Tab-separated table of N, CA and C in Angstrom:
chain	number	residue	atom	x	y	z
A	1	ILE	N	43.518	-16.145	-2.421
A	1	ILE	CA	43.034	-15.200	-3.413
A	1	ILE	C	42.027	-15.876	-4.337
A	2	LYS	N	42.335	-17.099	-4.763
A	2	LYS	CA	41.442	-17.821	-5.658
A	2	LYS	C	40.070	-18.019	-4.999
A	3	GLU	N	40.069	-18.335	-3.699
A	3	GLU	CA	38.810	-18.538	-2.981
A	3	GLU	C	38.002	-17.244	-2.919
A	4	LYS	N	38.658	-16.121	-2.680
A	4	LYS	CA	37.972	-14.822	-2.638
A	4	LYS	C	37.379	-14.485	-4.004
A	5	LEU	N	38.097	-14.750	-5.090
A	5	LEU	CA	37.573	-14.487	-6.426
A	5	LEU	C	36.352	-15.359	-6.705
A	6	TYR	N	36.401	-16.610	-6.283
A	6	TYR	CA	35.261	-17.492	-6.477
A	6	TYR	C	34.047	-16.946	-5.730
A	7	HIS	N	34.281	-16.474	-4.508
A	7	HIS	CA	33.200	-15.902	-3.709
A	7	HIS	C	32.600	-14.685	-4.411
A	8	LEU	N	33.401	-13.870	-5.026
A	8	LEU	CA	32.904	-12.693	-5.727
A	8	LEU	C	32.056	-13.081	-6.932
A	9	LEU	N	32.365	-14.200	-7.547
A	9	LEU	CA	31.638	-14.617	-8.741
A	9	LEU	C	30.357	-15.386	-8.424
A	10	LYS	N	30.357	-16.126	-7.314
A	10	LYS	CA	29.204	-16.964	-7.004
A	10	LYS	C	28.794	-16.759	-5.559
A	11	LEU	N	27.578	-16.304	-5.355
A	11	LEU	CA	27.061	-16.122	-4.011
A	11	LEU	C	26.267	-17.359	-3.617
A	12	GLU	N	26.457	-17.810	-2.415
A	12	GLU	CA	25.741	-18.975	-1.922
A	12	GLU	C	24.329	-18.568	-1.483
A	13	VAL	N	23.378	-19.481	-1.598
A	13	VAL	CA	21.985	-19.209	-1.249
A	13	VAL	C	21.875	-18.695	0.177
A	14	ALA	N	22.581	-19.315	1.107
A	14	ALA	CA	22.490	-18.921	2.511
A	14	ALA	C	22.980	-17.493	2.748
A	15	GLU	N	23.826	-16.981	1.873
A	15	GLU	CA	24.360	-15.629	2.042
A	15	GLU	C	23.401	-14.554	1.564
A	16	VAL	N	22.523	-14.898	0.642
A	16	VAL	CA	21.621	-13.917	0.050
A	16	VAL	C	20.269	-14.023	0.736
A	17	LYS	N	19.966	-13.010	1.533
A	17	LYS	CA	18.698	-12.973	2.260
A	17	LYS	C	17.904	-11.764	1.775
A	18	ILE	N	16.706	-12.040	1.303
A	18	ILE	CA	15.840	-10.988	0.785
A	18	ILE	C	14.504	-11.065	1.507
A	19	LYS	N	14.064	-9.911	1.979
A	19	LYS	CA	12.775	-9.817	2.656
A	19	LYS	C	11.901	-8.851	1.866
A	20	LEU	N	10.651	-9.227	1.659
A	20	LEU	CA	9.669	-8.333	1.053
A	20	LEU	C	8.616	-8.048	2.104
A	21	ILE	N	8.421	-6.773	2.384
A	21	ILE	CA	7.341	-6.362	3.270
A	21	ILE	C	6.317	-5.669	2.390
A	22	VAL	N	5.111	-6.204	2.378
A	22	VAL	CA	4.072	-5.710	1.482
A	22	VAL	C	2.789	-5.460	2.271
A	23	VAL	N	2.000	-4.501	1.800
A	23	VAL	CA	0.753	-4.164	2.468
A	23	VAL	C	-0.389	-4.930	1.814
A	24	GLY	N	-1.163	-5.629	2.623
A	24	GLY	CA	-2.367	-6.297	2.153
A	24	GLY	C	-2.139	-7.739	1.738
A	25	LYS	N	-3.235	-8.465	1.719
A	25	LYS	CA	-3.218	-9.857	1.285
A	25	LYS	C	-3.705	-9.925	-0.151
A	26	ILE	N	-3.191	-10.896	-0.872
A	26	ILE	CA	-3.605	-11.116	-2.258
A	26	ILE	C	-4.742	-12.141	-2.255
A	27	LYS	N	-5.832	-11.796	-2.911
A	27	LYS	CA	-6.980	-12.703	-2.957
A	27	LYS	C	-7.099	-13.419	-4.296
A	28	GLU	N	-6.711	-12.751	-5.371
A	28	GLU	CA	-6.896	-13.316	-6.700
A	28	GLU	C	-5.919	-14.467	-6.929
A	29	LYS	N	-6.447	-15.602	-7.366
A	29	LYS	CA	-5.631	-16.801	-7.543
A	29	LYS	C	-4.504	-16.599	-8.545
A	30	TYR	N	-4.735	-15.861	-9.626
A	30	TYR	CA	-3.696	-15.675	-10.642
A	30	TYR	C	-2.510	-14.889	-10.088
A	31	TRP	N	-2.736	-13.911	-9.178
A	31	TRP	CA	-1.608	-13.196	-8.570
A	31	TRP	C	-0.883	-14.125	-7.600
A	32	VAL	N	-1.644	-14.866	-6.810
A	32	VAL	CA	-1.055	-15.805	-5.845
A	32	VAL	C	-0.194	-16.832	-6.575
A	33	ASP	N	-0.709	-17.363	-7.689
A	33	ASP	CA	0.048	-18.348	-8.469
A	33	ASP	C	1.358	-17.759	-8.993
A	34	ALA	N	1.301	-16.536	-9.520
A	34	ALA	CA	2.513	-15.898	-10.049
A	34	ALA	C	3.520	-15.632	-8.931
A	35	ILE	N	3.052	-15.134	-7.802
A	35	ILE	CA	3.928	-14.860	-6.657
A	35	ILE	C	4.569	-16.160	-6.169
A	36	ASN	N	3.772	-17.210	-6.062
A	36	ASN	CA	4.307	-18.505	-5.614
A	36	ASN	C	5.333	-19.057	-6.598
A	37	GLU	N	5.071	-18.906	-7.891
A	37	GLU	CA	6.010	-19.408	-8.903
A	37	GLU	C	7.364	-18.708	-8.801
A	38	TYR	N	7.366	-17.368	-8.746
A	38	TYR	CA	8.643	-16.657	-8.666
A	38	TYR	C	9.319	-16.864	-7.311
A	39	SER	N	8.535	-17.012	-6.260
A	39	SER	CA	9.127	-17.308	-4.950
A	39	SER	C	9.829	-18.654	-4.981
A	40	LYS	N	9.203	-19.638	-5.618
A	40	LYS	CA	9.803	-20.970	-5.745
A	40	LYS	C	11.093	-20.894	-6.554
A	41	ARG	N	11.055	-20.182	-7.666
A	41	ARG	CA	12.252	-20.041	-8.502
A	41	ARG	C	13.377	-19.345	-7.732
A	42	LEU	N	13.021	-18.312	-6.967
A	42	LEU	CA	14.035	-17.571	-6.208
A	42	LEU	C	14.667	-18.408	-5.100
A	43	SER	N	13.947	-19.395	-4.600
A	43	SER	CA	14.469	-20.189	-3.484
A	43	SER	C	15.759	-20.931	-3.839
A	44	ALA	N	16.027	-21.102	-5.124
A	44	ALA	CA	17.280	-21.729	-5.544
A	44	ALA	C	18.466	-20.793	-5.365
A	45	PHE	N	18.194	-19.495	-5.211
A	45	PHE	CA	19.266	-18.498	-5.179
A	45	PHE	C	19.350	-17.710	-3.873
A	46	CYS	N	18.269	-17.693	-3.113
A	46	CYS	CA	18.285	-16.860	-1.914
A	46	CYS	C	17.283	-17.372	-0.887
A	47	ASP	N	17.442	-16.852	0.303
A	47	ASP	CA	16.497	-17.095	1.378
A	47	ASP	C	15.484	-15.946	1.294
A	48	LEU	N	14.269	-16.233	0.836
A	48	LEU	CA	13.241	-15.212	0.615
A	48	LEU	C	12.212	-15.276	1.723
A	49	ASN	N	11.911	-14.106	2.295
A	49	ASN	CA	10.908	-13.999	3.346
A	49	ASN	C	9.888	-12.951	2.908
A	50	LEU	N	8.644	-13.360	2.690
A	50	LEU	CA	7.576	-12.464	2.264
A	50	LEU	C	6.654	-12.207	3.450
A	51	ILE	N	6.557	-10.943	3.845
A	51	ILE	CA	5.745	-10.555	4.995
A	51	ILE	C	4.621	-9.652	4.515
A	52	GLU	N	3.384	-10.081	4.762
A	52	GLU	CA	2.219	-9.263	4.434
A	52	GLU	C	1.732	-8.581	5.703
A	53	VAL	N	1.610	-7.252	5.655
A	53	VAL	CA	1.077	-6.515	6.798
A	53	VAL	C	-0.340	-6.061	6.469
A	54	LYS	N	-1.082	-5.756	7.492
A	54	LYS	CA	-2.500	-5.403	7.350
A	54	LYS	C	-2.679	-4.115	6.553
A	55	GLU	N	-3.620	-4.159	5.607
A	55	GLU	CA	-4.020	-2.972	4.870
A	55	GLU	C	-5.098	-2.258	5.674
A	56	VAL	N	-4.973	-0.945	5.799
A	56	VAL	CA	-5.946	-0.153	6.534
A	56	VAL	C	-6.775	0.619	5.517
A	57	ASN	N	-8.082	0.538	5.647
A	57	ASN	CA	-8.955	1.146	4.647
A	57	ASN	C	-10.084	1.916	5.333
A	58	THR	N	-9.756	3.143	5.762
A	58	THR	CA	-10.776	4.025	6.335
A	58	THR	C	-10.937	5.234	5.411
A	59	ASP	N	-11.795	6.151	5.789
A	59	ASP	CA	-11.978	7.372	4.998
A	59	ASP	C	-10.815	8.351	5.168
A	60	ASP	N	-9.967	8.121	6.172
A	60	ASP	CA	-8.836	9.009	6.461
A	60	ASP	C	-7.557	8.423	5.845
A	61	ILE	N	-7.209	8.890	4.645
A	61	ILE	CA	-6.049	8.345	3.917
A	61	ILE	C	-4.758	8.527	4.711
A	62	GLY	N	-4.584	9.684	5.343
A	62	GLY	CA	-3.382	9.915	6.151
A	62	GLY	C	-3.243	8.904	7.265
A	63	LYS	N	-4.356	8.613	7.939
A	63	LYS	CA	-4.344	7.598	9.004
A	63	LYS	C	-4.002	6.231	8.419
A	64	ASN	N	-4.579	5.902	7.265
A	64	ASN	CA	-4.299	4.614	6.620
A	64	ASN	C	-2.800	4.457	6.365
A	65	ILE	N	-2.201	5.486	5.759
A	65	ILE	CA	-0.775	5.440	5.430
A	65	ILE	C	0.070	5.305	6.685
A	66	ASN	N	-0.247	6.076	7.715
A	66	ASN	CA	0.544	6.029	8.947
A	66	ASN	C	0.383	4.710	9.687
A	67	ASP	N	-0.844	4.173	9.736
A	67	ASP	CA	-1.055	2.882	10.399
A	67	ASP	C	-0.316	1.765	9.659
A	68	GLU	N	-0.437	1.756	8.320
A	68	GLU	CA	0.288	0.756	7.535
A	68	GLU	C	1.796	0.927	7.722
A	69	GLY	N	2.245	2.178	7.806
A	69	GLY	CA	3.663	2.456	8.047
A	69	GLY	C	4.142	1.858	9.357
A	70	SER	N	3.310	1.949	10.392
A	70	SER	CA	3.665	1.352	11.689
A	70	SER	C	3.798	-0.163	11.570
A	71	PHE	N	2.879	-0.781	10.839
A	71	PHE	CA	2.948	-2.235	10.644
A	71	PHE	C	4.228	-2.617	9.898
A	72	ILE	N	4.587	-1.814	8.895
A	72	ILE	CA	5.814	-2.063	8.131
A	72	ILE	C	7.028	-1.933	9.047
A	73	LEU	N	7.095	-0.830	9.785
A	73	LEU	CA	8.248	-0.572	10.656
A	73	LEU	C	8.429	-1.660	11.713
A	74	ASN	N	7.336	-2.265	12.154
A	74	ASN	CA	7.420	-3.353	13.140
A	74	ASN	C	8.116	-4.592	12.586
A	75	ASN	N	8.257	-4.672	11.270
A	75	ASN	CA	8.885	-5.836	10.629
A	75	ASN	C	10.281	-5.549	10.089
A	76	ILE	N	10.790	-4.363	10.378
A	76	ILE	CA	12.129	-3.986	9.940
A	76	ILE	C	13.087	-4.173	11.108
A	77	LYS	N	14.228	-4.793	10.826
A	77	LYS	CA	15.268	-4.926	11.843
A	77	LYS	C	16.272	-3.787	11.676
A	78	GLU	N	16.949	-3.485	12.743
A	78	GLU	CA	17.910	-2.373	12.780
A	78	GLU	C	18.942	-2.442	11.656
A	79	ASP	N	19.396	-3.655	11.346
A	79	ASP	CA	20.476	-3.781	10.359
A	79	ASP	C	19.989	-4.133	8.948
A	80	ASP	N	18.679	-4.082	8.699
A	80	ASP	CA	18.173	-4.324	7.345
A	80	ASP	C	18.608	-3.192	6.411
A	81	PHE	N	18.865	-3.530	5.164
A	81	PHE	CA	19.102	-2.531	4.119
A	81	PHE	C	17.753	-2.311	3.454
A	82	ILE	N	17.154	-1.164	3.692
A	82	ILE	CA	15.771	-0.881	3.295
A	82	ILE	C	15.722	-0.319	1.878
A	83	ILE	N	14.877	-0.933	1.050
A	83	ILE	CA	14.649	-0.464	-0.319
A	83	ILE	C	13.145	-0.257	-0.479
A	84	THR	N	12.743	1.003	-0.610
A	84	THR	CA	11.327	1.303	-0.810
A	84	THR	C	11.048	1.459	-2.295
A	85	LEU	N	9.920	0.928	-2.723
A	85	LEU	CA	9.510	1.089	-4.119
A	85	LEU	C	8.677	2.356	-4.218
A	86	GLU	N	9.175	3.300	-5.036
A	86	GLU	CA	8.550	4.614	-5.160
A	86	GLU	C	8.655	5.081	-6.604
A	87	ILE	N	7.622	5.731	-7.087
A	87	ILE	CA	7.623	6.229	-8.465
A	87	ILE	C	8.808	7.153	-8.719
A	88	LEU	N	9.154	7.989	-7.754
A	88	LEU	CA	10.227	8.966	-7.948
A	88	LEU	C	11.598	8.430	-7.543
A	89	GLY	N	11.708	7.135	-7.330
A	89	GLY	CA	12.985	6.542	-6.939
A	89	GLY	C	13.938	6.384	-8.111
A	90	LYS	N	15.074	5.758	-7.831
A	90	LYS	CA	16.106	5.515	-8.841
A	90	LYS	C	15.697	4.326	-9.703
A	91	GLU	N	15.860	4.488	-11.009
A	91	GLU	CA	15.554	3.398	-11.931
A	91	GLU	C	16.825	2.627	-12.263
A	92	TYR	N	16.692	1.293	-12.310
A	92	TYR	CA	17.786	0.403	-12.680
A	92	TYR	C	17.331	-0.459	-13.849
A	93	SER	N	18.235	-0.732	-14.766
A	93	SER	CA	17.970	-1.780	-15.748
A	93	SER	C	18.080	-3.110	-15.006
A	94	SER	N	17.676	-4.193	-15.649
A	94	SER	CA	17.802	-5.514	-15.024
A	94	SER	C	19.257	-5.825	-14.689
A	95	GLU	N	20.154	-5.478	-15.595
A	95	GLU	CA	21.581	-5.723	-15.364
A	95	GLU	C	22.107	-4.882	-14.203
A	96	GLU	N	21.645	-3.633	-14.104
A	96	GLU	CA	22.089	-2.768	-13.009
A	96	GLU	C	21.564	-3.270	-11.664
A	97	LEU	N	20.322	-3.746	-11.633
A	97	LEU	CA	19.778	-4.299	-10.389
A	97	LEU	C	20.563	-5.543	-9.984
A	98	ALA	N	20.872	-6.392	-10.951
A	98	ALA	CA	21.683	-7.581	-10.663
A	98	ALA	C	23.044	-7.169	-10.105
A	99	GLY	N	23.665	-6.184	-10.722
A	99	GLY	CA	24.961	-5.698	-10.247
A	99	GLY	C	24.875	-5.124	-8.845
A	100	PHE	N	23.815	-4.381	-8.568
A	100	PHE	CA	23.625	-3.827	-7.227
A	100	PHE	C	23.534	-4.949	-6.195
A	101	ILE	N	22.725	-5.963	-6.480
A	101	ILE	CA	22.547	-7.075	-5.541
A	101	ILE	C	23.870	-7.814	-5.334
A	102	LYS	N	24.579	-8.082	-6.410
A	102	LYS	CA	25.868	-8.789	-6.316
A	102	LYS	C	26.867	-7.974	-5.490
A	103	LYS	N	26.950	-6.690	-5.777
A	103	LYS	CA	27.879	-5.826	-5.043
A	103	LYS	C	27.477	-5.749	-3.571
A	104	HIS	N	26.184	-5.637	-3.311
A	104	HIS	CA	25.709	-5.557	-1.924
A	104	HIS	C	26.155	-6.777	-1.127
A	105	TYR	N	25.925	-7.972	-1.664
A	105	TYR	CA	26.262	-9.180	-0.918
A	105	TYR	C	27.733	-9.542	-0.974
A	106	THR	N	28.500	-8.871	-1.821
A	106	THR	CA	29.942	-9.060	-1.820
A	106	THR	C	30.574	-8.232	-0.692
A	107	TYR	N	30.041	-7.030	-0.471
A	107	TYR	CA	30.660	-6.107	0.485
A	107	TYR	C	29.831	-5.856	1.734
A	108	ASP	N	28.610	-6.340	1.782
A	108	ASP	CA	27.719	-6.078	2.908
A	108	ASP	C	26.862	-7.324	3.084
A	109	ASN	N	26.489	-7.636	4.282
A	109	ASN	CA	25.705	-8.853	4.487
A	109	ASN	C	24.347	-8.561	5.107
A	110	ARG	N	23.906	-7.300	5.048
A	110	ARG	CA	22.591	-6.972	5.601
A	110	ARG	C	21.489	-7.533	4.708
A	111	VAL	N	20.377	-7.871	5.317
A	111	VAL	CA	19.227	-8.374	4.573
A	111	VAL	C	18.687	-7.252	3.689
A	112	LEU	N	18.521	-7.542	2.391
A	112	LEU	CA	17.870	-6.592	1.490
A	112	LEU	C	16.375	-6.672	1.771
A	113	THR	N	15.804	-5.574	2.226
A	113	THR	CA	14.394	-5.530	2.592
A	113	THR	C	13.665	-4.582	1.662
A	114	PHE	N	12.879	-5.157	0.754
A	114	PHE	CA	12.099	-4.389	-0.205
A	114	PHE	C	10.728	-4.119	0.390
A	115	ILE	N	10.245	-2.885	0.235
A	115	ILE	CA	8.950	-2.518	0.798
A	115	ILE	C	8.045	-1.989	-0.309
A	116	ILE	N	6.860	-2.608	-0.407
A	116	ILE	CA	5.825	-2.158	-1.327
A	116	ILE	C	4.656	-1.683	-0.476
A	117	GLY	N	4.321	-0.417	-0.599
A	117	GLY	CA	3.222	0.153	0.172
A	117	GLY	C	1.874	-0.264	-0.377
A	118	GLY	N	0.846	0.174	0.301
A	118	GLY	CA	-0.521	-0.078	-0.134
A	118	GLY	C	-0.931	0.890	-1.225
A	119	SER	N	-2.209	0.903	-1.518
A	119	SER	CA	-2.711	1.718	-2.627
A	119	SER	C	-2.564	3.215	-2.385
A	120	ASN	N	-2.385	3.625	-1.131
A	120	ASN	CA	-2.215	5.050	-0.822
A	120	ASN	C	-0.756	5.468	-0.699
A	121	GLY	N	0.167	4.518	-0.797
A	121	GLY	CA	1.586	4.847	-0.719
A	121	GLY	C	2.200	4.520	0.630
A	122	LEU	N	3.386	5.081	0.853
A	122	LEU	CA	4.172	4.812	2.060
A	122	LEU	C	4.178	6.022	2.982
A	123	SER	N	4.287	5.777	4.262
A	123	SER	CA	4.372	6.868	5.233
A	123	SER	C	5.738	7.546	5.125
A	124	ASN	N	5.780	8.797	5.532
A	124	ASN	CA	7.049	9.541	5.524
A	124	ASN	C	8.078	8.868	6.419
A	125	GLU	N	7.632	8.254	7.503
A	125	GLU	CA	8.562	7.579	8.416
A	125	GLU	C	9.232	6.382	7.737
A	126	VAL	N	8.471	5.613	6.974
A	126	VAL	CA	9.050	4.485	6.242
A	126	VAL	C	10.009	5.001	5.177
A	127	ILE	N	9.587	6.013	4.425
A	127	ILE	CA	10.435	6.578	3.365
A	127	ILE	C	11.742	7.115	3.954
A	128	SER	N	11.681	7.728	5.126
A	128	SER	CA	12.893	8.300	5.734
A	128	SER	C	13.886	7.224	6.168
A	129	LYS	N	13.424	6.012	6.401
A	129	LYS	CA	14.322	4.909	6.798
A	129	LYS	C	14.965	4.221	5.596
A	130	SER	N	14.507	4.552	4.396
A	130	SER	CA	14.959	3.876	3.187
A	130	SER	C	16.422	4.188	2.868
A	131	ASN	N	17.181	3.128	2.563
A	131	ASN	CA	18.557	3.272	2.092
A	131	ASN	C	18.606	3.474	0.588
A	132	LEU	N	17.559	3.011	-0.098
A	132	LEU	CA	17.473	3.145	-1.552
A	132	LEU	C	16.014	3.290	-1.938
A	133	HIS	N	15.723	4.334	-2.693
A	133	HIS	CA	14.381	4.564	-3.227
A	133	HIS	C	14.417	4.034	-4.658
A	134	LEU	N	13.694	2.939	-4.910
A	134	LEU	CA	13.751	2.234	-6.179
A	134	LEU	C	12.470	2.452	-6.965
A	135	SER	N	12.608	2.693	-8.265
A	135	SER	CA	11.462	2.891	-9.128
A	135	SER	C	11.489	1.903	-10.286
A	136	PHE	N	10.315	1.455	-10.672
A	136	PHE	CA	10.167	0.639	-11.870
A	136	PHE	C	9.473	1.449	-12.961
A	137	GLY	N	9.689	2.763	-12.935
A	137	GLY	CA	9.142	3.644	-13.958
A	137	GLY	C	8.120	4.607	-13.386
A	138	LYS	N	7.662	5.499	-14.229
A	138	LYS	CA	6.742	6.544	-13.793
A	138	LYS	C	5.287	6.104	-13.764
A	139	SER	N	5.015	4.924	-14.285
A	139	SER	CA	3.644	4.417	-14.281
A	139	SER	C	3.261	3.939	-12.882
A	140	THR	N	1.979	3.984	-12.600
A	140	THR	CA	1.455	3.451	-11.351
A	140	THR	C	0.925	2.049	-11.622
A	141	TYR	N	1.291	1.100	-10.752
A	141	TYR	CA	0.841	-0.283	-10.883
A	141	TYR	C	0.029	-0.660	-9.647
A	142	PRO	N	-0.932	-1.558	-9.797
A	142	PRO	CA	-1.595	-2.092	-8.608
A	142	PRO	C	-0.546	-2.780	-7.732
A	143	HIS	N	-0.669	-2.641	-6.408
A	143	HIS	CA	0.380	-3.212	-5.560
A	143	HIS	C	0.446	-4.729	-5.670
A	144	GLN	N	-0.634	-5.391	-6.072
A	144	GLN	CA	-0.574	-6.843	-6.289
A	144	GLN	C	0.347	-7.156	-7.473
A	145	LEU	N	0.177	-6.415	-8.557
A	145	LEU	CA	1.018	-6.616	-9.741
A	145	LEU	C	2.467	-6.240	-9.436
A	146	MET	N	2.668	-5.209	-8.622
A	146	MET	CA	4.032	-4.778	-8.298
A	146	MET	C	4.804	-5.879	-7.588
A	147	ARG	N	4.121	-6.679	-6.783
A	147	ARG	CA	4.788	-7.821	-6.132
A	147	ARG	C	5.331	-8.785	-7.180
A	148	VAL	N	4.498	-9.067	-8.182
A	148	VAL	CA	4.915	-9.994	-9.236
A	148	VAL	C	6.086	-9.396	-10.015
A	149	ILE	N	5.991	-8.119	-10.370
A	149	ILE	CA	7.067	-7.457	-11.122
A	149	ILE	C	8.367	-7.493	-10.321
A	150	LEU	N	8.304	-7.150	-9.045
A	150	LEU	CA	9.510	-7.148	-8.217
A	150	LEU	C	10.100	-8.555	-8.118
A	151	LEU	N	9.284	-9.542	-7.847
A	151	LEU	CA	9.795	-10.912	-7.739
A	151	LEU	C	10.406	-11.380	-9.053
A	152	GLU	N	9.761	-11.033	-10.169
A	152	GLU	CA	10.315	-11.421	-11.467
A	152	GLU	C	11.660	-10.747	-11.693
A	153	GLN	N	11.787	-9.480	-11.349
A	153	GLN	CA	13.047	-8.772	-11.543
A	153	GLN	C	14.136	-9.309	-10.611
A	154	LEU	N	13.769	-9.692	-9.407
A	154	LEU	CA	14.746	-10.309	-8.501
A	154	LEU	C	15.204	-11.659	-9.064
A	155	TYR	N	14.267	-12.430	-9.584
A	155	TYR	CA	14.633	-13.701	-10.209
A	155	TYR	C	15.544	-13.470	-11.410
A	156	ARG	N	15.204	-12.505	-12.238
A	156	ARG	CA	16.033	-12.171	-13.409
A	156	ARG	C	17.439	-11.764	-12.948
A	157	ALA	N	17.524	-10.963	-11.893
A	157	ALA	CA	18.824	-10.539	-11.366
A	157	ALA	C	19.648	-11.736	-10.904
A	158	MET	N	18.995	-12.683	-10.245
A	158	MET	CA	19.707	-13.878	-9.786
A	158	MET	C	20.190	-14.711	-10.967
A	159	MET	N	19.381	-14.801	-12.000
A	159	MET	CA	19.787	-15.543	-13.197
A	159	MET	C	20.991	-14.865	-13.858
A	160	ILE	N	20.965	-13.541	-13.943
A	160	ILE	CA	22.094	-12.793	-14.507
A	160	ILE	C	23.347	-13.048	-13.669
A	161	ASN	N	23.220	-12.927	-12.354
A	161	ASN	CA	24.376	-13.089	-11.465
A	161	ASN	C	24.938	-14.502	-11.472
A	162	ASN	N	24.133	-15.470	-11.862
A	162	ASN	CA	24.573	-16.863	-11.905
A	162	ASN	C	24.799	-17.364	-13.322
A	163	ASN	N	24.894	-16.415	-14.261
A	163	ASN	CA	25.174	-16.726	-15.679
A	163	ASN	C	24.220	-17.786	-16.239
A	164	ARG	N	22.957	-17.663	-15.916
A	164	ARG	CA	21.943	-18.568	-16.436
A	164	ARG	C	21.256	-17.933	-17.644
A	165	SER	N	20.586	-18.705	-18.447
A	165	SER	CA	20.093	-18.248	-19.750
A	165	SER	C	18.726	-17.572	-19.746
A	166	TYR	N	18.073	-17.416	-18.617
A	166	TYR	CA	16.749	-16.796	-18.564
A	166	TYR	C	16.752	-15.377	-19.136
A	167	HIS	N	17.754	-14.593	-18.741
A	167	HIS	CA	17.793	-13.181	-19.114
A	167	HIS	C	18.134	-13.011	-20.594
A	168	LYS	N	17.408	-12.111	-21.271
A	168	LYS	CA	17.706	-11.785	-22.677
A	168	LYS	C	17.845	-10.304	-22.814
């Protein structure tokens, strides 16, 4: 019993697997630096896999969304727990997101797979596969900035779950 309680309180790095599937490559050095910094910080708490898929930029927005959706779907495994970032999704406080992650890895061992679409959004097929539609508010953010926000919130959640002093 004592061992099970310890497991509930502290998750091992190898047990926490997080995948980010994002559309497009980041060119600006300041975004790359921020993404690298939070990825490095997160590596102390989880196995993080960041996958960039090709951004499609034609005059046909529907085609762009569907093509990007196909690229995203090609990187999803059958047993991934899919979390799409959407304006109309469920909002969590930092503490609630931390609690969700802790509960997920206590009772389920599927890879948490966060998906950030391109500037035109996500395809209906990707949205339909989502286990959780997550929102960071009603504002629209550039998808480059959204990567940084998501990584920072994941880092904050890990700090909360590990009783570290970063979170205020």
